[in-house]
Amino acid sequence: MSTKESPVASVDRALRIIQLLSESGRGVTLEDLAVRSGIPRSSLHRLLGALRHRGFAAQPEPNGPYFLGTELLAAAFRFYDRIDLRSLVHPVLLRLREELNETTHMAVLDGAEIVYVDKVEAIHPITMTSVIGGRNPAHCTGVGKALLAWTYPTDEAIKLWASTQDLRAVTRNTITSPARLAEEMAAIRERGYALDLEENEEGVRCAAVPVFLGRGVPSAGVSVTAPKDRFPKGRLTEVAVRLQAVLAEELDRPAG
């Protein structure tokens, strides 16, 4: 949970209760909520009453444990059914372009390929060849590897996926072995970001992270791309870490 002071204490307390309830499928007792939240029991009673009134918390049995309410789940599903990913993520692409002055992309996974659904071009004489609606192999792009790493979150899963695909070499740096790809996916999950070291296009490098929106499987991926002379290895790592920080601040963290 964030340690920043909330501008509205009562709202912050209600949200903390929701977060705590979300961590247990078997419910949380009033005593545990009081201890874990640090909220006085009298205030906790009132907040839980308000959450129950709106359907955001439930207590099926008198004096029993509290659960997340069905209205909270319904609201989340309504959101996911109607979400416009491009509208949600585009401001993040703009912010990254302004901070880094490099081209930013958003893409989604479609089978063995990624599809670019948004792009904000950097102001440089040399522009990137990618276009909105364009496709590239997932196994050799930064954003594709970021999506694959969590869509197939184990060695066995990614190897099985890779065994059914044509891991063709696009450049001399492309990973073409299922075993090597599994190692790369494990490294990506460990550090939280993916790198494309001229694996899809000679002379072009990129850093990418997944966009989770509260789920365990990413909904999309965001990348920052530049020619290799502007992205030496050290700079590329710095950009990747900054990309992680901005996404966590603006959008989300992985579930779990």
Short mmCIF file of C-alpha atoms in Angstrom, two decimals, residues 93-94 96-98 100-105 119-128 130 224-227 230-231:
data_model
loop_
_atom_site.label_atom_id
_atom_site.label_comp_id
_atom_site.label_asym_id
_atom_site.label_seq_id
_atom_site.Cartn_x
_atom_site.Cartn_y
_atom_site.Cartn_z
CA LEU A 93 2.80 7.33 -23.63
CA LEU A 94 2.72 11.12 -23.89
CA LEU A 96 7.10 9.06 -21.32
CA ARG A 97 7.77 10.75 -24.67
CA GLU A 98 8.00 14.13 -22.95
CA LEU A 100 12.60 10.72 -22.46
CA ASN A 101 12.10 12.25 -25.93
CA GLU A 102 11.94 8.80 -27.46
CA THR A 103 9.17 6.98 -29.33
CA THR A 104 6.64 5.15 -27.18
CA HIS A 105 4.27 2.33 -28.14
CA LYS A 119 2.28 5.20 -30.87
CA VAL A 120 3.72 8.58 -29.89
CA GLU A 121 6.68 9.54 -32.07
CA ALA A 122 9.75 11.27 -30.65
CA ILE A 123 10.95 14.53 -32.18
CA HIS A 124 14.08 13.32 -33.94
CA PRO A 125 15.25 13.35 -37.57
CA ILE A 126 15.21 9.54 -37.61
CA THR A 127 11.76 8.05 -36.94
CA MET A 128 10.74 4.50 -36.08
CA SER A 130 6.42 0.94 -36.64
CA VAL A 224 10.19 2.96 -25.39
CA THR A 225 12.20 2.57 -28.59
CA ALA A 226 15.25 4.31 -30.07
CA PRO A 227 18.26 3.74 -32.33
CA ARG A 230 20.86 6.71 -28.22
CA PHE A 231 20.27 3.51 -26.24
#
